[in-house]
Amino acid sequence: LVAHPAAFRERWGIREDGARHGPSQPPPRAEWEALGAEVILSKEPYRLAPGCWTTGEVPRRSFEGSSETSSRGYRRAYREGTAFKEDYLEDDQAIVVHVAGKGLVVLSGCAHSGIVNTVQRAREISGVEQVWAILGGFHLAPESDAVIAQTIDAMIEIEPQLVVPSHCTGFRAIAEFARRMPEQFVLGTVGTKYIFV
């Protein structure tokens, strides 16, 4: 199991009035290890196989607002000792696969660092510019229509052959991807297989 060290934090939601909600328990690392899992902690990209990496922590360089720590009236935080600190969810990462003759397939988690930043990170890690497919959560559900439009503008410039926005992308953004990128858009559904050969 390859994970960012922050994946095992105790996380909380904190309202504007200071009321704390939580904790959300961290993943059960000790249980996994007891069952034989090897846990590898890395902030940096990690090579899983030839032409396949995790992104590690994704630098936040673009216009994207996904770096905000507030969501639906809560501020995300984690506890370190007795202190509560802002949680930027820097442990959210993606998997990058270089498919020979086609380009990169980027499979995002929730893209809390922004899906455009995530794709740029994939290019940096692999040294490959061509992006064949982008699949997963794009974390656009809480964003404004303007940010959704700007994100799709950036995706059009990236020129992927396949775009499959799901879960945290949100219905408004998914509908806009379908409208503005009809040739590349595929509706992600449970059980769908994607074959890149």
Short mmCIF file of C-alpha atoms in Angstrom, two decimals:
data_model
loop_
_atom_site.label_atom_id
_atom_site.label_comp_id
_atom_site.label_asym_id
_atom_site.label_seq_id
_atom_site.Cartn_x
_atom_site.Cartn_y
_atom_site.Cartn_z
CA LEU A 1 0.00 0.00 0.00
CA VAL A 2 1.56 3.28 -1.12
CA ALA A 3 0.24 6.30 0.76
CA HIS A 4 1.17 9.86 1.64
CA PRO A 5 2.10 10.15 5.34
CA ALA A 6 -0.87 12.49 5.89
CA ALA A 7 -3.29 9.68 4.97
CA PHE A 8 -3.21 8.45 8.56
CA ARG A 9 -4.18 11.73 10.23
CA GLU A 10 -7.12 12.04 12.62
CA ARG A 11 -9.42 14.41 10.74
CA TRP A 12 -12.08 16.82 12.01
CA GLY A 13 -14.66 19.27 10.72
CA ILE A 14 -14.77 22.62 12.48
CA ARG A 15 -17.72 25.01 12.06
CA GLU A 16 -17.35 28.80 11.95
CA ASP A 17 -18.60 28.96 15.56
CA GLY A 18 -15.72 26.67 16.59
CA ALA A 19 -17.85 23.56 17.15
CA ARG A 20 -15.83 20.46 16.30
CA HIS A 21 -17.22 17.41 14.58
CA GLY A 22 -15.22 14.23 14.57
CA PRO A 23 -12.93 12.65 14.65
CA SER A 24 -12.99 10.73 11.42
CA GLN A 25 -10.83 7.80 12.27
CA PRO A 26 -7.75 7.28 10.11
CA PRO A 27 -7.42 4.14 8.01
CA PRO A 28 -6.56 1.07 10.13
CA ARG A 29 -2.88 0.85 9.25
CA ALA A 30 -2.02 -1.56 12.08
CA GLU A 31 -4.80 -3.95 11.02
CA TRP A 32 -3.62 -3.89 7.41
CA GLU A 33 -0.04 -4.57 8.45
CA ALA A 34 -1.18 -7.41 10.71
CA LEU A 35 -2.84 -8.96 7.66
CA GLY A 36 0.43 -8.75 5.73
CA ALA A 37 0.21 -5.40 3.98
CA GLU A 38 3.45 -3.54 3.38
CA VAL A 39 2.73 0.17 3.93
CA ILE A 40 5.03 2.52 2.03
CA LEU A 41 4.78 6.19 2.97
CA SER A 42 5.89 8.71 0.36
CA LYS A 43 5.20 12.38 -0.29
CA GLU A 44 7.02 12.00 -3.60
CA PRO A 45 5.91 10.10 -6.71
CA TYR A 46 6.34 6.36 -6.32
CA ARG A 47 7.09 4.03 -9.23
CA LEU A 48 4.67 1.10 -9.08
CA ALA A 49 5.86 -0.60 -12.29
CA PRO A 50 7.55 0.44 -15.52
CA GLY A 51 5.51 3.35 -16.88
CA CYS A 52 3.24 3.50 -13.80
CA TRP A 53 3.51 5.89 -10.83
CA THR A 54 1.60 7.52 -8.02
CA THR A 55 1.74 11.30 -8.24
CA GLY A 56 2.67 11.78 -4.61
CA GLU A 57 1.72 15.20 -3.29
CA VAL A 58 0.44 17.38 -6.14
CA PRO A 59 1.79 20.97 -6.29
CA ARG A 60 -0.96 23.59 -6.43
CA ARG A 61 0.04 25.94 -9.23
CA SER A 62 -3.08 26.64 -11.28
CA PHE A 63 -6.21 28.76 -10.88
CA GLU A 64 -8.08 25.89 -9.24
CA GLY A 65 -9.95 26.51 -6.01
CA SER A 66 -9.80 22.90 -4.86
CA SER A 67 -7.10 23.84 -2.37
CA GLU A 68 -9.66 25.58 -0.15
CA THR A 69 -10.13 23.90 3.21
CA SER A 70 -13.78 24.82 3.74
CA SER A 71 -16.63 22.67 2.55
CA ARG A 72 -20.36 22.93 3.24
CA GLY A 73 -20.01 25.06 6.37
CA TYR A 74 -17.05 23.16 7.78
CA ARG A 75 -13.36 23.88 7.81
CA ARG A 76 -11.27 20.76 7.39
CA ALA A 77 -8.69 20.21 10.09
CA TYR A 78 -6.52 17.53 11.59
CA ARG A 79 -5.28 17.12 15.13
CA GLU A 80 -1.59 17.09 15.88
CA GLY A 81 -1.13 16.57 19.61
CA THR A 82 -3.58 19.04 21.17
CA ALA A 83 -3.46 21.51 18.25
CA PHE A 84 -5.89 21.61 15.32
CA LYS A 85 -4.35 22.54 11.98
CA GLU A 86 -5.78 23.37 8.55
CA ASP A 87 -6.07 20.24 6.43
CA TYR A 88 -5.32 20.74 2.74
CA LEU A 89 -5.73 17.01 2.00
CA GLU A 90 -2.30 16.86 0.42
CA ASP A 91 -2.46 13.07 0.72
CA ASP A 92 -4.99 12.89 -2.14
CA GLN A 93 -3.11 11.66 -5.19
CA ALA A 94 -3.54 9.97 -8.53
CA ILE A 95 -2.16 7.03 -10.49
CA VAL A 96 -0.41 7.73 -13.78
CA VAL A 97 0.07 5.08 -16.48
CA HIS A 98 2.00 5.65 -19.70
CA VAL A 99 0.36 3.58 -22.41
CA ALA A 100 2.86 3.15 -25.23
CA GLY A 101 1.72 4.73 -28.47
CA LYS A 102 -1.20 6.55 -26.84
CA GLY A 103 -0.06 8.71 -23.93
CA LEU A 104 -0.94 9.07 -20.28
CA VAL A 105 -3.92 7.67 -18.43
CA VAL A 106 -4.51 9.68 -15.25
CA LEU A 107 -6.75 8.10 -12.61
CA SER A 108 -7.51 10.67 -9.94
CA GLY A 109 -8.77 10.18 -6.40
CA CYS A 110 -10.69 13.36 -5.61
CA ALA A 111 -8.17 15.81 -7.10
CA HIS A 112 -8.25 18.07 -4.04
CA SER A 113 -5.19 19.81 -5.48
CA GLY A 114 -7.14 20.40 -8.71
CA ILE A 115 -7.50 18.10 -11.70
CA VAL A 116 -5.47 20.43 -13.94
CA ASN A 117 -2.64 20.46 -11.38
CA THR A 118 -2.93 16.66 -11.17
CA VAL A 119 -2.56 16.25 -14.94
CA GLN A 120 0.39 18.66 -15.00
CA ARG A 121 2.02 16.61 -12.23
CA ALA A 122 1.47 13.44 -14.26
CA ARG A 123 3.26 15.05 -17.21
CA GLU A 124 6.18 16.12 -15.00
CA ILE A 125 6.61 12.68 -13.44
CA SER A 126 6.42 10.75 -16.69
CA GLY A 127 8.10 13.17 -19.07
CA VAL A 128 5.18 12.52 -21.44
CA GLU A 129 3.06 15.43 -22.73
CA GLN A 130 0.31 13.52 -24.55
CA VAL A 131 -2.64 12.73 -22.28
CA TRP A 132 -4.88 9.93 -23.53
CA ALA A 133 -7.45 9.66 -20.71
CA ILE A 134 -8.44 11.39 -17.46
CA LEU A 135 -10.72 9.43 -15.15
CA GLY A 136 -11.98 9.85 -11.60
CA GLY A 137 -13.05 12.57 -9.22
CA PHE A 138 -12.32 16.16 -10.28
CA HIS A 139 -13.57 17.80 -7.03
CA LEU A 140 -15.73 20.38 -8.79
CA ALA A 141 -19.04 19.81 -6.95
CA PRO A 142 -18.48 22.74 -4.53
CA GLU A 143 -17.05 25.07 -7.19
CA SER A 144 -18.72 27.97 -9.00
CA ASP A 145 -19.90 27.77 -12.60
CA ALA A 146 -16.99 30.06 -13.53
CA VAL A 147 -14.39 27.69 -12.07
CA ILE A 148 -16.07 24.71 -13.74
CA ALA A 149 -15.94 26.52 -17.10
CA GLN A 150 -12.29 27.47 -16.59
CA THR A 151 -11.42 23.86 -15.69
CA ILE A 152 -13.12 22.56 -18.83
CA ASP A 153 -11.31 25.22 -20.90
CA ALA A 154 -8.02 23.85 -19.51
CA MET A 155 -9.10 20.26 -20.22
CA ILE A 156 -9.91 21.14 -23.83
CA GLU A 157 -6.37 22.57 -24.17
CA ILE A 158 -4.91 19.32 -22.74
CA GLU A 159 -6.73 17.42 -25.53
CA PRO A 160 -7.39 14.02 -23.89
CA GLN A 161 -9.14 11.40 -26.02
CA LEU A 162 -11.28 10.27 -23.06
CA VAL A 163 -12.68 12.19 -20.08
CA VAL A 164 -14.60 10.31 -17.37
CA PRO A 165 -15.48 12.69 -14.52
CA SER A 166 -17.14 10.95 -11.58
CA HIS A 167 -18.25 11.18 -7.92
CA CYS A 168 -16.93 14.47 -6.42
CA THR A 169 -16.97 16.18 -9.84
CA GLY A 170 -20.65 16.83 -9.19
CA PHE A 171 -23.65 16.76 -11.51
CA ARG A 172 -23.30 20.36 -12.80
CA ALA A 173 -19.71 19.84 -13.87
CA ILE A 174 -20.33 16.36 -15.30
CA ALA A 175 -23.17 17.79 -17.41
CA GLU A 176 -20.87 20.56 -18.65
CA PHE A 177 -18.14 18.08 -19.60
CA ALA A 178 -20.77 16.11 -21.54
CA ARG A 179 -21.97 19.29 -23.29
CA ARG A 180 -18.59 20.84 -24.08
CA MET A 181 -16.50 17.69 -24.73
CA PRO A 182 -19.07 15.32 -26.26
CA GLU A 183 -16.55 13.36 -28.32
CA GLN A 184 -14.29 12.70 -25.31
CA PHE A 185 -16.89 12.38 -22.55
CA VAL A 186 -17.90 8.99 -21.13
CA LEU A 187 -20.33 8.71 -18.21
CA GLY A 188 -18.56 6.75 -15.49
CA THR A 189 -20.69 3.93 -14.11
CA VAL A 190 -20.05 1.03 -11.75
CA GLY A 191 -18.68 -2.02 -13.53
CA THR A 192 -17.41 -0.23 -16.63
CA LYS A 193 -14.12 -1.56 -18.01
CA TYR A 194 -11.65 0.73 -19.75
CA ILE A 195 -9.11 -0.97 -21.97
CA PHE A 196 -6.09 0.99 -23.18
CA VAL A 197 -4.11 -1.06 -25.71
#
